[in-house]
PDB file of N, CA and C in Angstrom:
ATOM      1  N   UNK S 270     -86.239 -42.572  39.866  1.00  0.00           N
ATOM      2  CA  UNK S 270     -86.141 -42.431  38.435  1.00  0.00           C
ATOM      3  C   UNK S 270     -85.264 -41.218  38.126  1.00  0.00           C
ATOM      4  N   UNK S 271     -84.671 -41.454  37.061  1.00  0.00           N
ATOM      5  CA  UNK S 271     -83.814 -40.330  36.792  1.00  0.00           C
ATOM      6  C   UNK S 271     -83.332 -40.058  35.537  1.00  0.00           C
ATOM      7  N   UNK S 272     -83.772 -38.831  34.167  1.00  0.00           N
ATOM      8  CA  UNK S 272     -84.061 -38.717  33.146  1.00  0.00           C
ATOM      9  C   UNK S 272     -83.118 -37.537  32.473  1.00  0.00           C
ATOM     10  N   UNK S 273     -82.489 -37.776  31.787  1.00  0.00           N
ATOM     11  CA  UNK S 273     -81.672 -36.444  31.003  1.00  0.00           C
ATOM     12  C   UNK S 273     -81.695 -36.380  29.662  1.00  0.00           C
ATOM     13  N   UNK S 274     -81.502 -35.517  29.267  1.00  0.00           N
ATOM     14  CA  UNK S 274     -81.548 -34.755  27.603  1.00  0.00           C
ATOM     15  C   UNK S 274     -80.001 -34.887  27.569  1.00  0.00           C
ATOM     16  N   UNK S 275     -79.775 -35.414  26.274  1.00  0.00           N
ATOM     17  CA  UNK S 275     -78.061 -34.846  25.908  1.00  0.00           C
ATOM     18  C   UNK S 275     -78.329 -33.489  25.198  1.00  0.00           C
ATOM     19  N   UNK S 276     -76.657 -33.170  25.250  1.00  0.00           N
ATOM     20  CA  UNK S 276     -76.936 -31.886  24.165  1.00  0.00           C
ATOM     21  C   UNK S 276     -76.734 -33.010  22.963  1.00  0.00           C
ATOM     22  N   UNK S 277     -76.932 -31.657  21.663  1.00  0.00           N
ATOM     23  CA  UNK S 277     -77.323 -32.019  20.443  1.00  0.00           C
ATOM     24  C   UNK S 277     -76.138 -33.151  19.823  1.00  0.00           C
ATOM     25  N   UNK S 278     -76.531 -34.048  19.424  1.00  0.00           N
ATOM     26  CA  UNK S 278     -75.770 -34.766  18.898  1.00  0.00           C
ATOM     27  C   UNK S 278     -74.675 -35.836  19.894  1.00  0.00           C
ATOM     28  N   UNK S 279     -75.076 -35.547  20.821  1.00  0.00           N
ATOM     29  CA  UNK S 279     -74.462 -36.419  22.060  1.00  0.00           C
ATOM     30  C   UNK S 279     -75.543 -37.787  22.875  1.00  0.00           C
ATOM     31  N   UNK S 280     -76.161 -37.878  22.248  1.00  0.00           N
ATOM     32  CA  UNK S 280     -77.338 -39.065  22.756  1.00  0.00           C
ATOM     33  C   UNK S 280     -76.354 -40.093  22.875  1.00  0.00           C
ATOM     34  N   UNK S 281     -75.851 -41.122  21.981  1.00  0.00           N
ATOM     35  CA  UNK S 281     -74.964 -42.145  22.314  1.00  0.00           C
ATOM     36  C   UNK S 281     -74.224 -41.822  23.717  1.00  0.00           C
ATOM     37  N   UNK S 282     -73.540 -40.786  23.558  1.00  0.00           N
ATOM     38  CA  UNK S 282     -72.380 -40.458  24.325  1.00  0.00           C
ATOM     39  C   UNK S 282     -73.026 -40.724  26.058  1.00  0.00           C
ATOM     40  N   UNK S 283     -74.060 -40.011  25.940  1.00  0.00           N
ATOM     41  CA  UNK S 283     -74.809 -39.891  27.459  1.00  0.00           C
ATOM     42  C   UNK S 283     -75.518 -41.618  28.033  1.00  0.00           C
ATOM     43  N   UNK S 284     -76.086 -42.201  27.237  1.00  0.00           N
ATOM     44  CA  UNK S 284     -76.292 -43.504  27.028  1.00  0.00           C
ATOM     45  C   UNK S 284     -75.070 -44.244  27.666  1.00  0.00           C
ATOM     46  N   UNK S 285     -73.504 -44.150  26.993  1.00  0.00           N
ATOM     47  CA  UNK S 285     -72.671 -45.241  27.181  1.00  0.00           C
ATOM     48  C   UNK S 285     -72.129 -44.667  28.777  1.00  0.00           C
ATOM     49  N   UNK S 286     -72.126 -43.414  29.202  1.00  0.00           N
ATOM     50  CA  UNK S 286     -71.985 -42.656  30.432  1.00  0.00           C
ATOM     51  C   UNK S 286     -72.723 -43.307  31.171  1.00  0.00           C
ATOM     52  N   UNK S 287     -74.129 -43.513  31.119  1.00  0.00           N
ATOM     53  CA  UNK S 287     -75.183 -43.784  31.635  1.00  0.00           C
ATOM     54  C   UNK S 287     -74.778 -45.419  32.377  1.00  0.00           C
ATOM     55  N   UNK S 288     -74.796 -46.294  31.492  1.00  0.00           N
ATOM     56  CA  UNK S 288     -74.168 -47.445  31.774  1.00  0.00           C
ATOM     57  C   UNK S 288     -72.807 -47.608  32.177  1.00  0.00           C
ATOM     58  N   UNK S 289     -72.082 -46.874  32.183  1.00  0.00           N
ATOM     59  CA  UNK S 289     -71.091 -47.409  32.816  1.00  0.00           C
ATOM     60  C   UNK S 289     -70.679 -46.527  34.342  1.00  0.00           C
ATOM     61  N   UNK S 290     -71.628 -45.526  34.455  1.00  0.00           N
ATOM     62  CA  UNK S 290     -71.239 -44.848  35.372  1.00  0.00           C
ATOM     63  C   UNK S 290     -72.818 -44.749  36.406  1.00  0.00           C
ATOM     64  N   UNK S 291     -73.745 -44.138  35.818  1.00  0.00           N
ATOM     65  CA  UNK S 291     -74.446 -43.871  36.668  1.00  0.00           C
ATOM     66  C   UNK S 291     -75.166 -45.137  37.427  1.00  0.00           C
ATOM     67  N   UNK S 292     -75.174 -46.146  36.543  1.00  0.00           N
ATOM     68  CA  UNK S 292     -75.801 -47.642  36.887  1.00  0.00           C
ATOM     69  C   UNK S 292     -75.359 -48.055  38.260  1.00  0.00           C
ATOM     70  N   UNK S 293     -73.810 -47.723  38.323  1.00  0.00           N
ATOM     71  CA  UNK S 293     -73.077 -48.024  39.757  1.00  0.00           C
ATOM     72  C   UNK S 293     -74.062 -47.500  40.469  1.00  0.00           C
ATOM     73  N   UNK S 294     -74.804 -46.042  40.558  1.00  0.00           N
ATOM     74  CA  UNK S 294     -75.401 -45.369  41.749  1.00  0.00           C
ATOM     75  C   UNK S 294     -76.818 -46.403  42.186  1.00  0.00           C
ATOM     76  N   UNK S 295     -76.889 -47.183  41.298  1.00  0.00           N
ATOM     77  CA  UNK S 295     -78.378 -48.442  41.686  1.00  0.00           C
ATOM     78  C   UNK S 295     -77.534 -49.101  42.420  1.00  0.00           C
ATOM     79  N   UNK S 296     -76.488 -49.679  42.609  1.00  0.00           N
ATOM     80  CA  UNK S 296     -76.244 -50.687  43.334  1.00  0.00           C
ATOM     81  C   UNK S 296     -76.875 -51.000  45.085  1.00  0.00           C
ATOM     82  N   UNK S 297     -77.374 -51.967  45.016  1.00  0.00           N
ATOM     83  CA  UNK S 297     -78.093 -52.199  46.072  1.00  0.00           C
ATOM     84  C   UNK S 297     -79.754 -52.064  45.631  1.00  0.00           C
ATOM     85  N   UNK S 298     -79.734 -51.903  44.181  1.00  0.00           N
ATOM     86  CA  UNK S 298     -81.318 -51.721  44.037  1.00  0.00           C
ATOM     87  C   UNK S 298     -81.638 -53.388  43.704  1.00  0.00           C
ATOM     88  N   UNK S 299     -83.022 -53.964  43.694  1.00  0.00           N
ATOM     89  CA  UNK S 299     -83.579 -54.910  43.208  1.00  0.00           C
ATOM     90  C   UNK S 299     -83.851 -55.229  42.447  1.00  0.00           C
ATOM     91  N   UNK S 300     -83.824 -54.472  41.265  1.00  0.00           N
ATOM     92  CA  UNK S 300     -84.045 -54.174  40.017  1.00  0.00           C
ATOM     93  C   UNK S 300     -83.339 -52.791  39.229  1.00  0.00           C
ATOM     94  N   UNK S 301     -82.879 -52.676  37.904  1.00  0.00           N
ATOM     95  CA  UNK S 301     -82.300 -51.198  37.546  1.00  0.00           C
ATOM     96  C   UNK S 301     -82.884 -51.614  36.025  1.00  0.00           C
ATOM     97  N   UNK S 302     -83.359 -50.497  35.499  1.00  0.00           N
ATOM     98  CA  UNK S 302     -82.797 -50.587  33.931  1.00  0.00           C
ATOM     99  C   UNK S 302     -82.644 -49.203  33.380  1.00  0.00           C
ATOM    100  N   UNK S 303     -82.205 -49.320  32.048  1.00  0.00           N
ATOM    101  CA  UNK S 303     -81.616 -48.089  31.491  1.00  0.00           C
ATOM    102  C   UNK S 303     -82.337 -48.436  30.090  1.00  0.00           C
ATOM    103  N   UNK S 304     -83.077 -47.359  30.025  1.00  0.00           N
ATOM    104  CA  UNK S 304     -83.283 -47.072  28.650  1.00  0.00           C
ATOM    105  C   UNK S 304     -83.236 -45.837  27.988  1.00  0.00           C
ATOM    106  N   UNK S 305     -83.416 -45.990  26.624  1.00  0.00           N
ATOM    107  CA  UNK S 305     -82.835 -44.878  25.388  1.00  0.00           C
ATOM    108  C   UNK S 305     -84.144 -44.086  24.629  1.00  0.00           C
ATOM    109  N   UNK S 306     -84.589 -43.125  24.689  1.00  0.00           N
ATOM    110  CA  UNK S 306     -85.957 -42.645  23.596  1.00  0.00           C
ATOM    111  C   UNK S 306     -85.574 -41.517  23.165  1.00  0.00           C
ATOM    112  N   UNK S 307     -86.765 -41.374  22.233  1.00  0.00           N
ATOM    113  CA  UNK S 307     -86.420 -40.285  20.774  1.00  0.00           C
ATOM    114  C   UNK S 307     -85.911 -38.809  21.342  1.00  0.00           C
ATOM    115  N   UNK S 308     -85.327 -38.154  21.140  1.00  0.00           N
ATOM    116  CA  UNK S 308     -85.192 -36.892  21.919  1.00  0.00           C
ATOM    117  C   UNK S 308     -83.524 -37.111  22.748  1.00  0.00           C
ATOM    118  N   UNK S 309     -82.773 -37.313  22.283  1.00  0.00           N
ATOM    119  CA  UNK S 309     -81.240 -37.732  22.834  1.00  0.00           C
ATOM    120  C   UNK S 309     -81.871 -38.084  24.511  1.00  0.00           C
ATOM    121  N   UNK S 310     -82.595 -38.700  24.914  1.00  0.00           N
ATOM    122  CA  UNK S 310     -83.003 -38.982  26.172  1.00  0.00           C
ATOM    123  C   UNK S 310     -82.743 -40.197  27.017  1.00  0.00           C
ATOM    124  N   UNK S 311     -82.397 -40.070  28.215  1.00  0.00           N
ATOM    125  CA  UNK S 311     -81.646 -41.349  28.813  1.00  0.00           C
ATOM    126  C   UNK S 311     -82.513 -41.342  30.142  1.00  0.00           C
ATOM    127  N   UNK S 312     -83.087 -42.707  30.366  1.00  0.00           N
ATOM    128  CA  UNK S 312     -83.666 -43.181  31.532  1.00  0.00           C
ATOM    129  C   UNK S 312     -83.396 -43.689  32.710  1.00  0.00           C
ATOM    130  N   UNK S 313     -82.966 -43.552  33.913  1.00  0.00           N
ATOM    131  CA  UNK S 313     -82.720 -45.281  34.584  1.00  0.00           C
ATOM    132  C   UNK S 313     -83.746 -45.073  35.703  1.00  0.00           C
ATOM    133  N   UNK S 314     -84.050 -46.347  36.141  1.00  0.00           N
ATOM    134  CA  UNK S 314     -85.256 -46.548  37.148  1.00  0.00           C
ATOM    135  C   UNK S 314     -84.630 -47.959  37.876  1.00  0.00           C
ATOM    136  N   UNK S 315     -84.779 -47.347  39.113  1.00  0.00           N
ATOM    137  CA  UNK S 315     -84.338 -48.847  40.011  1.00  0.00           C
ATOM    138  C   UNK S 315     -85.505 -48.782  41.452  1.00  0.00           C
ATOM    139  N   UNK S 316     -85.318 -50.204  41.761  1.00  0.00           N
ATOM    140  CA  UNK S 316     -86.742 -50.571  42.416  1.00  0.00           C
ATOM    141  C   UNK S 316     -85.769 -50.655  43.685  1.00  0.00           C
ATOM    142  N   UNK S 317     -86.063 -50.567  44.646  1.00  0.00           N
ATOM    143  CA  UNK S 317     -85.613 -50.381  45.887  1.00  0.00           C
ATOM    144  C   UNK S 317     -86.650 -51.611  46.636  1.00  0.00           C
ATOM    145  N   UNK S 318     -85.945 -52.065  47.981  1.00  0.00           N
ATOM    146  CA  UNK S 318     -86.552 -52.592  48.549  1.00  0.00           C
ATOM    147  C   UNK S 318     -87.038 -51.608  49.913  1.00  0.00           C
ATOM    148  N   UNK S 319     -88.033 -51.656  50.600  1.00  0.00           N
ATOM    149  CA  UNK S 319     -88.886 -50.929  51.566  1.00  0.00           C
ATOM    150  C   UNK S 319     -87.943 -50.260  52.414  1.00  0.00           C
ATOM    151  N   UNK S 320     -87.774 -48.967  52.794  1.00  0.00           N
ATOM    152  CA  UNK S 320     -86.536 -48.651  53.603  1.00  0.00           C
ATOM    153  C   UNK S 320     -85.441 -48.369  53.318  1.00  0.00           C
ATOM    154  N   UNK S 321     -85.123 -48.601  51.860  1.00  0.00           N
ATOM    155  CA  UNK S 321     -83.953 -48.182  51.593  1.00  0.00           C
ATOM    156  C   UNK S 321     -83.681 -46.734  51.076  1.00  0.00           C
ATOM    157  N   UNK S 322     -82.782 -45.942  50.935  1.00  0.00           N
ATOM    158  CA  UNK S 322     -82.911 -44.612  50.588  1.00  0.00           C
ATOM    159  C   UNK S 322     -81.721 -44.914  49.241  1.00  0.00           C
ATOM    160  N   UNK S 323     -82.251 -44.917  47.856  1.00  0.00           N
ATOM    161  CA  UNK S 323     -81.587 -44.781  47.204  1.00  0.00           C
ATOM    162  C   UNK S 323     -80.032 -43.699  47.177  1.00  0.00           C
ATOM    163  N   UNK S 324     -79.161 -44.082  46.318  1.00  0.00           N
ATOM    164  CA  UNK S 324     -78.061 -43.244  46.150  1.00  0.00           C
ATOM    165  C   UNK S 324     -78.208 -42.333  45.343  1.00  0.00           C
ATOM    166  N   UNK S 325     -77.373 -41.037  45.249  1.00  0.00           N
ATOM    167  CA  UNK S 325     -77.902 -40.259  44.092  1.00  0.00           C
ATOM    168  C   UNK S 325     -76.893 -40.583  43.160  1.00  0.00           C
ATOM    169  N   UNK S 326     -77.689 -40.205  41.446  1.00  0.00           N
ATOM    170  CA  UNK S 326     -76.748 -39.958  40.562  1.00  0.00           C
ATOM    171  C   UNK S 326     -76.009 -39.174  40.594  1.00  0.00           C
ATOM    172  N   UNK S 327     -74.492 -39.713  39.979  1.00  0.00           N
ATOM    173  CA  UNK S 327     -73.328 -38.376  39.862  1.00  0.00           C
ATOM    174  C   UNK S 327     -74.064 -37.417  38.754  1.00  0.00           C
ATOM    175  N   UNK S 328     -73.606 -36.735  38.572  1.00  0.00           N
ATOM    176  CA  UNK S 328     -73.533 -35.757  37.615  1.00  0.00           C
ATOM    177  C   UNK S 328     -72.914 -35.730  36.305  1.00  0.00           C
ATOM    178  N   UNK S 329     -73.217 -36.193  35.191  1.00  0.00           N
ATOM    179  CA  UNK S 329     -72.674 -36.173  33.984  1.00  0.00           C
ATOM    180  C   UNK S 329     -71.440 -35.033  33.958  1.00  0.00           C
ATOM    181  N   UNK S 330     -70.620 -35.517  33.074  1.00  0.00           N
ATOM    182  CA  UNK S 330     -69.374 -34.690  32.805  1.00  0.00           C
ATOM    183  C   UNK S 330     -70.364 -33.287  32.205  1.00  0.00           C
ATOM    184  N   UNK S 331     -69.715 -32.194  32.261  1.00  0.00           N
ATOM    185  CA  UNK S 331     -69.658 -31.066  31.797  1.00  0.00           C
ATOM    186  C   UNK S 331     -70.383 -30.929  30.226  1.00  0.00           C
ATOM    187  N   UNK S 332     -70.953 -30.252  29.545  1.00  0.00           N
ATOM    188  CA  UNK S 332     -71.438 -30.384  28.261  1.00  0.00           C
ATOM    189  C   UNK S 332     -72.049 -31.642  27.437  1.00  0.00           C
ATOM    190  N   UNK S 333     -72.306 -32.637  27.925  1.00  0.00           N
ATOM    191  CA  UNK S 333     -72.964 -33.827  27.985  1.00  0.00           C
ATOM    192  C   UNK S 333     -74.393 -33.310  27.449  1.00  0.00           C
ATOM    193  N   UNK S 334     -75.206 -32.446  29.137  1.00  0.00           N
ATOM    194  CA  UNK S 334     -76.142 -32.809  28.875  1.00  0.00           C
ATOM    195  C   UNK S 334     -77.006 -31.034  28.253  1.00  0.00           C
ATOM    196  N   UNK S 335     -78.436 -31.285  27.936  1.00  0.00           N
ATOM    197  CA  UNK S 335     -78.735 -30.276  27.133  1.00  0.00           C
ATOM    198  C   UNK S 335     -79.710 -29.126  27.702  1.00  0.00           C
ATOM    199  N   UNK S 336     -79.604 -29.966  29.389  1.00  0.00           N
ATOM    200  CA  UNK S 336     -80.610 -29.581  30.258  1.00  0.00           C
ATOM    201  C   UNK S 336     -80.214 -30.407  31.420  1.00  0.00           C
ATOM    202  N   UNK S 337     -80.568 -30.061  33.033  1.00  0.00           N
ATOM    203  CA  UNK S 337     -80.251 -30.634  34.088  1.00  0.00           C
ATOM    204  C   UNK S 337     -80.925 -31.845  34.282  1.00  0.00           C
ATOM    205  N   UNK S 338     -80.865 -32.740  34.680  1.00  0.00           N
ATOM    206  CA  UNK S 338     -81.435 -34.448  34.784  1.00  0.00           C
ATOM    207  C   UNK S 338     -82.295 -33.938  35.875  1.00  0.00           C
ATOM    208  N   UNK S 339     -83.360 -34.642  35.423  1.00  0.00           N
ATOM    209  CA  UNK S 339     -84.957 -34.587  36.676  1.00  0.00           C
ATOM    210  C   UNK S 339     -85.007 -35.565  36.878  1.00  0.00           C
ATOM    211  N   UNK S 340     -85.092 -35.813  38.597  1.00  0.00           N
ATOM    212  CA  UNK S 340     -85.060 -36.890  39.498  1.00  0.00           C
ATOM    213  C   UNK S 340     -86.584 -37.013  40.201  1.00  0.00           C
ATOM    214  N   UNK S 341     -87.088 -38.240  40.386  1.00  0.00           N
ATOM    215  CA  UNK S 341     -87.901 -37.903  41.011  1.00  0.00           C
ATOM    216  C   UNK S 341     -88.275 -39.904  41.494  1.00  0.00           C
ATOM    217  N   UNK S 342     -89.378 -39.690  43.098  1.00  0.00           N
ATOM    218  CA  UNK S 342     -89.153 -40.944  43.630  1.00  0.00           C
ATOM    219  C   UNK S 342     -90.562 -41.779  43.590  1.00  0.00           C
ATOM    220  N   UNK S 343     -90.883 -42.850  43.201  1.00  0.00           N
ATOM    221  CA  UNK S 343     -92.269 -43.021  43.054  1.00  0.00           C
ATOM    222  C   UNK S 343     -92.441 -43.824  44.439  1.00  0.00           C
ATOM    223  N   UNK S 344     -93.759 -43.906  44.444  1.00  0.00           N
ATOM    224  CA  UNK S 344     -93.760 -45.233  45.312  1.00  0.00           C
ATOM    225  C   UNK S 344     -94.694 -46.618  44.600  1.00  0.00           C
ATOM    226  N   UNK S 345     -94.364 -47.346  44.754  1.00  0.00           N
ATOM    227  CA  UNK S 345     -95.689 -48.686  43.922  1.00  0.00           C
ATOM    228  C   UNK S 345     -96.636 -48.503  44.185  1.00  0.00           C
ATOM    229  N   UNK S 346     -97.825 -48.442  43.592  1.00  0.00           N
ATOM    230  CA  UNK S 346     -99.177 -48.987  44.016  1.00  0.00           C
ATOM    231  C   UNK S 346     -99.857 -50.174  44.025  1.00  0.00           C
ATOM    232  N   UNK S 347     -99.668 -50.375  42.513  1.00  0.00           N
ATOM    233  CA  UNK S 347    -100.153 -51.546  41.872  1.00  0.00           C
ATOM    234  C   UNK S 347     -99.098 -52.342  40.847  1.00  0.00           C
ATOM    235  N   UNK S 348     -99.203 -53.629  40.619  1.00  0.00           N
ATOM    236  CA  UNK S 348     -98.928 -54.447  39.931  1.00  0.00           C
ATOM    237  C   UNK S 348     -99.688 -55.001  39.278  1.00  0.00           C
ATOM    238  N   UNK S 349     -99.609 -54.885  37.789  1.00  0.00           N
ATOM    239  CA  UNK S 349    -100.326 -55.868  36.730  1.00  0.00           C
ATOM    240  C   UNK S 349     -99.535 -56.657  35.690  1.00  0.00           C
ATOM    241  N   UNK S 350     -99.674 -57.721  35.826  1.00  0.00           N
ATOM    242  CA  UNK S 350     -99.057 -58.927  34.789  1.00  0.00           C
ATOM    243  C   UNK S 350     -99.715 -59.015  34.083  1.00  0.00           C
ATOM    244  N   UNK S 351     -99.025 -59.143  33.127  1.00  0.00           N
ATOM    245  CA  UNK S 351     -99.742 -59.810  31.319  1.00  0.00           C
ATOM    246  C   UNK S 351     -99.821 -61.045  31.713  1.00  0.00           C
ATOM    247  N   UNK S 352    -100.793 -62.102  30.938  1.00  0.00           N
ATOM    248  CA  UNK S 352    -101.367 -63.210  31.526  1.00  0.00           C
ATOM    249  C   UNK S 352    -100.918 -63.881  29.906  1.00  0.00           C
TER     250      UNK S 352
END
């Protein structure tokens, strides 16, 4: 998972970065998505298959962001479906 703050007034900007650049660094994942929340904040999370060692994200251009992107690796536990 991997989460950043834009600076002020740059949320779009980090978003369209996000997708067109950092998404490449999932490739090879099983799953990726990217999402957007309140706080100029940008998400992506990709599911790996067993063994694989994800790629890292590049680094946003210069003044982008409003704070350094926090990375961090889960592992699954559980699965629950809506029925």
């Amino acid at each position: 998972m991997w989460e950043a703050r834009a600076a002020d007034g740059r949320g779009a900007e980090l978003l369209a970065w996000a997708e067109a650049t950092a998404l490449a660094a999932l490739a090879g994942a099983e799953r990726a998505e990217l999402f957007s929340a309140p706080g100029e904040r940008v998400l992506l999370i990709g599911w790996w298959p067993e063994g694989v060692e994800p790629g890292a994200v590049p680094e946003p251009p210069a003044g982008l962001l409003a704070r350094p992107p926090h990375r961090w690796s889960f592992v699954s536990e559980k699965i629950v479906q809506a029925r």
